[in-house]
mmCIF file of C-alpha atoms in Angstrom:
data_model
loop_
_atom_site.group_PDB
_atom_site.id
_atom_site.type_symbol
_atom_site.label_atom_id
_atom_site.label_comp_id
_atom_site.label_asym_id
_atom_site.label_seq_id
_atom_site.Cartn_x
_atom_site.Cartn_y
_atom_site.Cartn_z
ATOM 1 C CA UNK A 1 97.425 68.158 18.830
ATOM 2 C CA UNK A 2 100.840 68.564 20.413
ATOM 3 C CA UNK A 3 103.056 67.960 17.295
ATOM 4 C CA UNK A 4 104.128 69.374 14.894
ATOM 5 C CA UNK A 5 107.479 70.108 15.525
ATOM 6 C CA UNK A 6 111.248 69.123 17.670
ATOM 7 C CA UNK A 7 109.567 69.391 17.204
ATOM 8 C CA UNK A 8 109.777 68.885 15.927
ATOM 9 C CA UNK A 9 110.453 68.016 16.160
ATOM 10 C CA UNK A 10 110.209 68.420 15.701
ATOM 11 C CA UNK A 11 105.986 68.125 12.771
ATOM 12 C CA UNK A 12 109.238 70.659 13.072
ATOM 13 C CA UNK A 13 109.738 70.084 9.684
ATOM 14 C CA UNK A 14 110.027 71.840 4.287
ATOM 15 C CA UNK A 15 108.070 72.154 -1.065
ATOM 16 C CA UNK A 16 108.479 70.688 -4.174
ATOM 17 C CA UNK A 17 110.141 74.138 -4.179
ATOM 18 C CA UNK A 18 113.178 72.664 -6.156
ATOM 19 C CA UNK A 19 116.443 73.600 -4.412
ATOM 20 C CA UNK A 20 120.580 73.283 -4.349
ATOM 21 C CA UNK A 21 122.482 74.021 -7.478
ATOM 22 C CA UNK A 22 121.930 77.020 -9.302
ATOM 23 C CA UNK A 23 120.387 78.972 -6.115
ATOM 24 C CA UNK A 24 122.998 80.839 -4.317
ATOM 25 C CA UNK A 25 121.285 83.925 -4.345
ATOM 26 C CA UNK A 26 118.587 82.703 -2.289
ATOM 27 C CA UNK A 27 118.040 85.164 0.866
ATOM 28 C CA UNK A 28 118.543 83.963 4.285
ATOM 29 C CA UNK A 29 114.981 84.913 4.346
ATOM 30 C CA UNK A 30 114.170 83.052 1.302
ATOM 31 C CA UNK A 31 115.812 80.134 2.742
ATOM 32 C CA UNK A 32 113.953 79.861 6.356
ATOM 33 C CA UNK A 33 110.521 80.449 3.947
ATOM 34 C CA UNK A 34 111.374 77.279 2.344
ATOM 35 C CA UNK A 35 112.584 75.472 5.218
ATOM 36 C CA UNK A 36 109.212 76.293 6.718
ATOM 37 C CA UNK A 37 106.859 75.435 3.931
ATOM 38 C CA UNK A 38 108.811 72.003 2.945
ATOM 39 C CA UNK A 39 109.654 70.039 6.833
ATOM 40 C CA UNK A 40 105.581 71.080 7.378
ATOM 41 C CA UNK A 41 105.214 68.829 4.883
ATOM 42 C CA UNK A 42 107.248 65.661 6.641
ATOM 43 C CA UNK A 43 104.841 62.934 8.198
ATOM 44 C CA UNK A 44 107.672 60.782 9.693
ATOM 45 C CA UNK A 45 111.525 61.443 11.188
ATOM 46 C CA UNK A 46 113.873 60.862 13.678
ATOM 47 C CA UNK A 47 115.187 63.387 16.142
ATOM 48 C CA UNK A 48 117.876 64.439 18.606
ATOM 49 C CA UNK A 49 116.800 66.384 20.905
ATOM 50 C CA UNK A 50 119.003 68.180 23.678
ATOM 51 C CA UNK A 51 117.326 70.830 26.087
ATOM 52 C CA UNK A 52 120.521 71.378 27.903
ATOM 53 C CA UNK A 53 121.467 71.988 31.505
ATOM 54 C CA UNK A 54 119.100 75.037 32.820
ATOM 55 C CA UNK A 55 117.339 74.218 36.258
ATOM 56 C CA UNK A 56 113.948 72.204 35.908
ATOM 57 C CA UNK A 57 110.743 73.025 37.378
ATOM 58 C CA UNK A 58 108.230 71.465 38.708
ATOM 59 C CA UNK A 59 107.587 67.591 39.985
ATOM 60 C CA UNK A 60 106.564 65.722 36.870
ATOM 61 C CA UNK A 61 108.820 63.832 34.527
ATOM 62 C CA UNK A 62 111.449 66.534 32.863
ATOM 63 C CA UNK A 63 112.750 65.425 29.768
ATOM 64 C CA UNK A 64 116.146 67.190 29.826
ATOM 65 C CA UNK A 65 117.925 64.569 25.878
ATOM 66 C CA UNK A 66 115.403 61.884 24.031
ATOM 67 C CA UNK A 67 116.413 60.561 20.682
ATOM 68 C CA UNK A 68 113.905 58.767 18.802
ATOM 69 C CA UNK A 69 111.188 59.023 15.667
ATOM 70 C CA UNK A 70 108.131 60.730 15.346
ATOM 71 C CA UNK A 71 104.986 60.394 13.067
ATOM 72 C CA UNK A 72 103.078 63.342 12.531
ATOM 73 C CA UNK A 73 101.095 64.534 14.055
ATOM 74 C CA UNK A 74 101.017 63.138 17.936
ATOM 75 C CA UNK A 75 103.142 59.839 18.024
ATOM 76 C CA UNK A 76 106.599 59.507 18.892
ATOM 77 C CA UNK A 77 108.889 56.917 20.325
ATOM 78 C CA UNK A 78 112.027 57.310 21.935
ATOM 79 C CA UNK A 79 115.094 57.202 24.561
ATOM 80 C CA UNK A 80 115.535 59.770 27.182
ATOM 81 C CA UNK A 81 117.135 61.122 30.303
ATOM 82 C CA UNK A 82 115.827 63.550 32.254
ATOM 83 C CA UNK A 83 114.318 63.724 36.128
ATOM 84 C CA UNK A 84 111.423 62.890 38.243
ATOM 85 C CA UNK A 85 110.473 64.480 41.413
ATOM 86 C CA UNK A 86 114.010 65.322 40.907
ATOM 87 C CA UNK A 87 115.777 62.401 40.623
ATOM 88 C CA UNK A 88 117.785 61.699 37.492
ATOM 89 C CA UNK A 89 116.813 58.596 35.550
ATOM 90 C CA UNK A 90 116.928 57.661 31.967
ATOM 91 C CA UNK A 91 114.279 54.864 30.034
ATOM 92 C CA UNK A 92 112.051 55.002 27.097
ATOM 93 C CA UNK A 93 108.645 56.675 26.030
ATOM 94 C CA UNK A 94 105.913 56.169 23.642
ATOM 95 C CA UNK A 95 103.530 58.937 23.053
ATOM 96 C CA UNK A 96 100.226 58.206 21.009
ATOM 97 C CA UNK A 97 97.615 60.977 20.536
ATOM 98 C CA UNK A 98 96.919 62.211 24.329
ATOM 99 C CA UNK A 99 98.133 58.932 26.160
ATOM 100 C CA UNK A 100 102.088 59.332 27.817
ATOM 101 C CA UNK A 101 103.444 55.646 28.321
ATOM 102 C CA UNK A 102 106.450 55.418 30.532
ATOM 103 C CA UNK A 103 109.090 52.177 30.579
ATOM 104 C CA UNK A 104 109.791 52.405 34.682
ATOM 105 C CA UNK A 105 113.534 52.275 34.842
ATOM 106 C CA UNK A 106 113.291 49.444 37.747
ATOM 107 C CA UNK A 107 110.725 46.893 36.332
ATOM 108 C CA UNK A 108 111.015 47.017 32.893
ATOM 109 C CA UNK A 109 106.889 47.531 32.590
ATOM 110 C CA UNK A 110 105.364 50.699 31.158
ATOM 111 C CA UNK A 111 103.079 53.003 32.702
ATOM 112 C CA UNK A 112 100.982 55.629 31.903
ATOM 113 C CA UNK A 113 102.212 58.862 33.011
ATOM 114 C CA UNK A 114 102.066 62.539 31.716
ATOM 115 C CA UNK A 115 104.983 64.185 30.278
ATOM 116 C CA UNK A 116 105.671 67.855 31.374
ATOM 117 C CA UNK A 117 108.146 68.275 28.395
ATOM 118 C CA UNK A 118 107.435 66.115 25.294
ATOM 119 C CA UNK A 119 109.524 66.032 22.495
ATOM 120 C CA UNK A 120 105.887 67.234 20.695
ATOM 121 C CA UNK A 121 105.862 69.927 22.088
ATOM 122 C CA UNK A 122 109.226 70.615 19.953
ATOM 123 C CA UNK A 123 107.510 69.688 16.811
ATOM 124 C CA UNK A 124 103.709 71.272 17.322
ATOM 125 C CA UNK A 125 103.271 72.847 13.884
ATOM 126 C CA UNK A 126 101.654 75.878 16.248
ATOM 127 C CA UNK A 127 104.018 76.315 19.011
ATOM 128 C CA UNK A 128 106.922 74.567 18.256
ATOM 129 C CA UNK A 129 110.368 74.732 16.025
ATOM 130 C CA UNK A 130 108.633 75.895 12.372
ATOM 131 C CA UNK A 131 106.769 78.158 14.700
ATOM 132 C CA UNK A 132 109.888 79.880 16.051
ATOM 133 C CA UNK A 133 111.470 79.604 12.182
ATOM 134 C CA UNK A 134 108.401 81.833 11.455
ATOM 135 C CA UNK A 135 108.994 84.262 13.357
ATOM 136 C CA UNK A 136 112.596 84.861 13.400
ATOM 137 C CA UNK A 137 114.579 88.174 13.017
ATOM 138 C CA UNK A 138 117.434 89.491 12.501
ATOM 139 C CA UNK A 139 117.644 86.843 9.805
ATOM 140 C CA UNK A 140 121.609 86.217 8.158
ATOM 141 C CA UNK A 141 123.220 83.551 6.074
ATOM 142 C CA UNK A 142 126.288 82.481 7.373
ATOM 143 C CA UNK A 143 127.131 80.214 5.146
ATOM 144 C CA UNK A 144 127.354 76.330 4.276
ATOM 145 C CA UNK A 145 128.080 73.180 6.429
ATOM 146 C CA UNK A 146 127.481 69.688 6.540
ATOM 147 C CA UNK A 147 125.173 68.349 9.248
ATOM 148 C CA UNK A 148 124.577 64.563 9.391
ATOM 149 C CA UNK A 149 126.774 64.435 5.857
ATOM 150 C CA UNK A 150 124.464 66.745 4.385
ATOM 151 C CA UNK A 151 124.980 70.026 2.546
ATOM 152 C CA UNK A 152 123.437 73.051 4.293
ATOM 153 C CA UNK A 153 122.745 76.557 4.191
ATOM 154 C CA UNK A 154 123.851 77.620 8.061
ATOM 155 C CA UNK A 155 122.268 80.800 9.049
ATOM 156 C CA UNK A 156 121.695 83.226 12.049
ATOM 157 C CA UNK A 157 118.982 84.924 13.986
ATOM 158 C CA UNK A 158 117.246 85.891 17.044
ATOM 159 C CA UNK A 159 113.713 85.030 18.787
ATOM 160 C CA UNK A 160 111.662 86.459 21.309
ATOM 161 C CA UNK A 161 112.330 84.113 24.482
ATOM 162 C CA UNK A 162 107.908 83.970 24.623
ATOM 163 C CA UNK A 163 107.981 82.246 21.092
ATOM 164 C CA UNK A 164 110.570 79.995 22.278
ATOM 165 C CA UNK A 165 109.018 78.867 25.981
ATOM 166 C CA UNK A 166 106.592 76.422 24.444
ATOM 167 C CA UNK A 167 108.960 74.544 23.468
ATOM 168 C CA UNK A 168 110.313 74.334 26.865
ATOM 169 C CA UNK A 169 107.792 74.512 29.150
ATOM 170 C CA UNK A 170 108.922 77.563 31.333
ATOM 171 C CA UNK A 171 107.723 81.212 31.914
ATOM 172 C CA UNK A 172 109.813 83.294 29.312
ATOM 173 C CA UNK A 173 112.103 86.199 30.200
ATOM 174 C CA UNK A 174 111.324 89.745 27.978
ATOM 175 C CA UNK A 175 114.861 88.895 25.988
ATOM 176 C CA UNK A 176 115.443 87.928 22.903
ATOM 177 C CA UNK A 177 118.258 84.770 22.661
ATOM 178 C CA UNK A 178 120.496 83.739 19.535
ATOM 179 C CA UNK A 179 119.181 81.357 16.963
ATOM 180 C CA UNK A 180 120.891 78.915 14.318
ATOM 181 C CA UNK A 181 119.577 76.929 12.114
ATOM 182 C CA UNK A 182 121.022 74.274 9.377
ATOM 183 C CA UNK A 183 118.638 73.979 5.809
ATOM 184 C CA UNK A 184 119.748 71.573 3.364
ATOM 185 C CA UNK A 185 120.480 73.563 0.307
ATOM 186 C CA UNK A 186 118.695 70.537 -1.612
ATOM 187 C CA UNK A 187 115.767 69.693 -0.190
ATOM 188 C CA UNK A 188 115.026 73.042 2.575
ATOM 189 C CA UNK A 189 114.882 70.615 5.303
ATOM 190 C CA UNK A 190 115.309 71.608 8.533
ATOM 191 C CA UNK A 191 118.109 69.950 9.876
ATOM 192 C CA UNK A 192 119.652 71.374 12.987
ATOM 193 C CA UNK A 193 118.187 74.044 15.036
ATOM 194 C CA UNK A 194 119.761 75.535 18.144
ATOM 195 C CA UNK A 195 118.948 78.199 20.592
ATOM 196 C CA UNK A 196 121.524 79.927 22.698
ATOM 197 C CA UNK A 197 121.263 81.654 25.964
ATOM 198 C CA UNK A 198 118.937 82.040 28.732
ATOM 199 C CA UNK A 199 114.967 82.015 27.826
ATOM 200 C CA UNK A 200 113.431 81.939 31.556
ATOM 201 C CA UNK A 201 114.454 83.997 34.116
ATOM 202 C CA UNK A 202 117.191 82.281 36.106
ATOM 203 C CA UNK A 203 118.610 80.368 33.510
ATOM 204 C CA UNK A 204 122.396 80.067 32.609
ATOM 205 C CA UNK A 205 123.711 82.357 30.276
ATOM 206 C CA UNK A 206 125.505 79.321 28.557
ATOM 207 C CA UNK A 207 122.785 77.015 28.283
ATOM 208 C CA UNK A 208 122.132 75.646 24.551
ATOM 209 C CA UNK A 209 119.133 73.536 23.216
ATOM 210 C CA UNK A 210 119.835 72.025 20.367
ATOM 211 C CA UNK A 211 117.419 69.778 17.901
ATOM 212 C CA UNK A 212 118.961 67.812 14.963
ATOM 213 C CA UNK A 213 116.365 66.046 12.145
ATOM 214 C CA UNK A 214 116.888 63.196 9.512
ATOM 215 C CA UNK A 215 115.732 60.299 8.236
ATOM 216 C CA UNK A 216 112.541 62.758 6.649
ATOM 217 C CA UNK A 217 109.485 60.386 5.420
ATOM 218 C CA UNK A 218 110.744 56.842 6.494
ATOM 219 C CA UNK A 219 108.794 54.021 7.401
ATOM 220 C CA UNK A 220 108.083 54.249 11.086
ATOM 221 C CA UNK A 221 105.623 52.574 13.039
ATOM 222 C CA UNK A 222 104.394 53.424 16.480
ATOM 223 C CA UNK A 223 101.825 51.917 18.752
ATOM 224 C CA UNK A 224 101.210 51.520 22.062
ATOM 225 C CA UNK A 225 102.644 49.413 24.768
ATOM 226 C CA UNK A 226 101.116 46.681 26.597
ATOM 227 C CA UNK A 227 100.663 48.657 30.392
ATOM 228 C CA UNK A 228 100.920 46.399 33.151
ATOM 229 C CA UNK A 229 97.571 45.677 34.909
#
């Protein structure tokens, strides 16, 4: 299976391990635990995912934003931009199990075609976001913010750029890059999760991914298209 967790997400993303009010003391470390152990736990949500500007590889289609749902474990559904052989273009995809369907951005139709980054990959429970939450260091909590209107424990970290190249669907550097991530300090769900800085070699030192979760456990319903003969 691809998914998790972005994600994934991402999937990503945490209990029954009670929460908010009356917790403050909870360690950053305490935190990310929960965060982990309560979004596994998620069998539906929809994402925003944004892998930022660093140079693609390779000639397949390169999913560079998508925003959509997923149902965990392997289906997801979604908008995107990105590039093929290059060229930038932006239409939908549906994901089911192993099978990639495509809407071509000229005739409306869908296609088969596999995906060199999926927003699965974001969200494999193995290699993707709870994946890099487990193995974080350097762990701080810096504090509370609202993401998507929700209360949230906002903390800091850093990851080995080989934990995070899964994701991503490069060769990693030997660096380690700056990690955020936003818990909601009700529920310890994952809510936002951003990486910072270059994690293959050649990258921009400025380039950002950035995941955000919500709508946790919703009905969704995914299936796939009708692929023109």
């Amino acid at each position: 299976m691809r998914l998790l967790a972005l994600g994934g997400i991402l999937a990503l993303l945490l209990a029954g391990c009670g929460g908010g009010g009356g917790e403050a003391e909870l360690s950053a470390a305490e935190i990310v635990a929960r965060a982990v152990e309560r979004t596994g736990e998620v069998k539906s949500f929809h994402f925003a995912l944004d892998l930022g500007q660093a140079p693609l590889q390779g000639a397949g289609l390169r999913i560079e934003k998508a925003e959509g749902d997923v149902v965990v474990p392997d289906r997801v559904r979604a908008s995107f931009s990105g590039t093929f052989g290059g060229i930038a273009l932006e239409s939908e995809l549906v994901i089911v199990g192993e099978d990639d369907f495509l809407k071509d951005p000229l005739t409306g139709r869908w296609r088969r075609l596999e995906i060199a980054t999926s927003p699965l990959d974001y969200f494999d429970p193995a290699r993707g976001v709870l994946a890099v939450m487990r193995a974080l260091e350097d762990l701080e909590l810096a504090g509370t913010e609202q993401v998507g209107g929700v209360d949230a424990y906002r903390l800091t970290a850093t990851a080995s750029a080989r934990d995070v190249s899964p994701l991503l669907a490069v060769e990693p550097s030997g660096r380690r890059v700056p990690v955020e991530l936003w818990v909601g300090s009700e529920d310890f769900l994952l809510r936002r999760l951003r990486v910072e800085g270059p994690v293959a070699e050649g990258e921009p030192e400025d380039v950002v991914r950035t995941v955000d979760v919500s709508r946790f456990d919703e009905p969704v319903r995914i299936e796939k298209p009708e692929v023109a003969g």
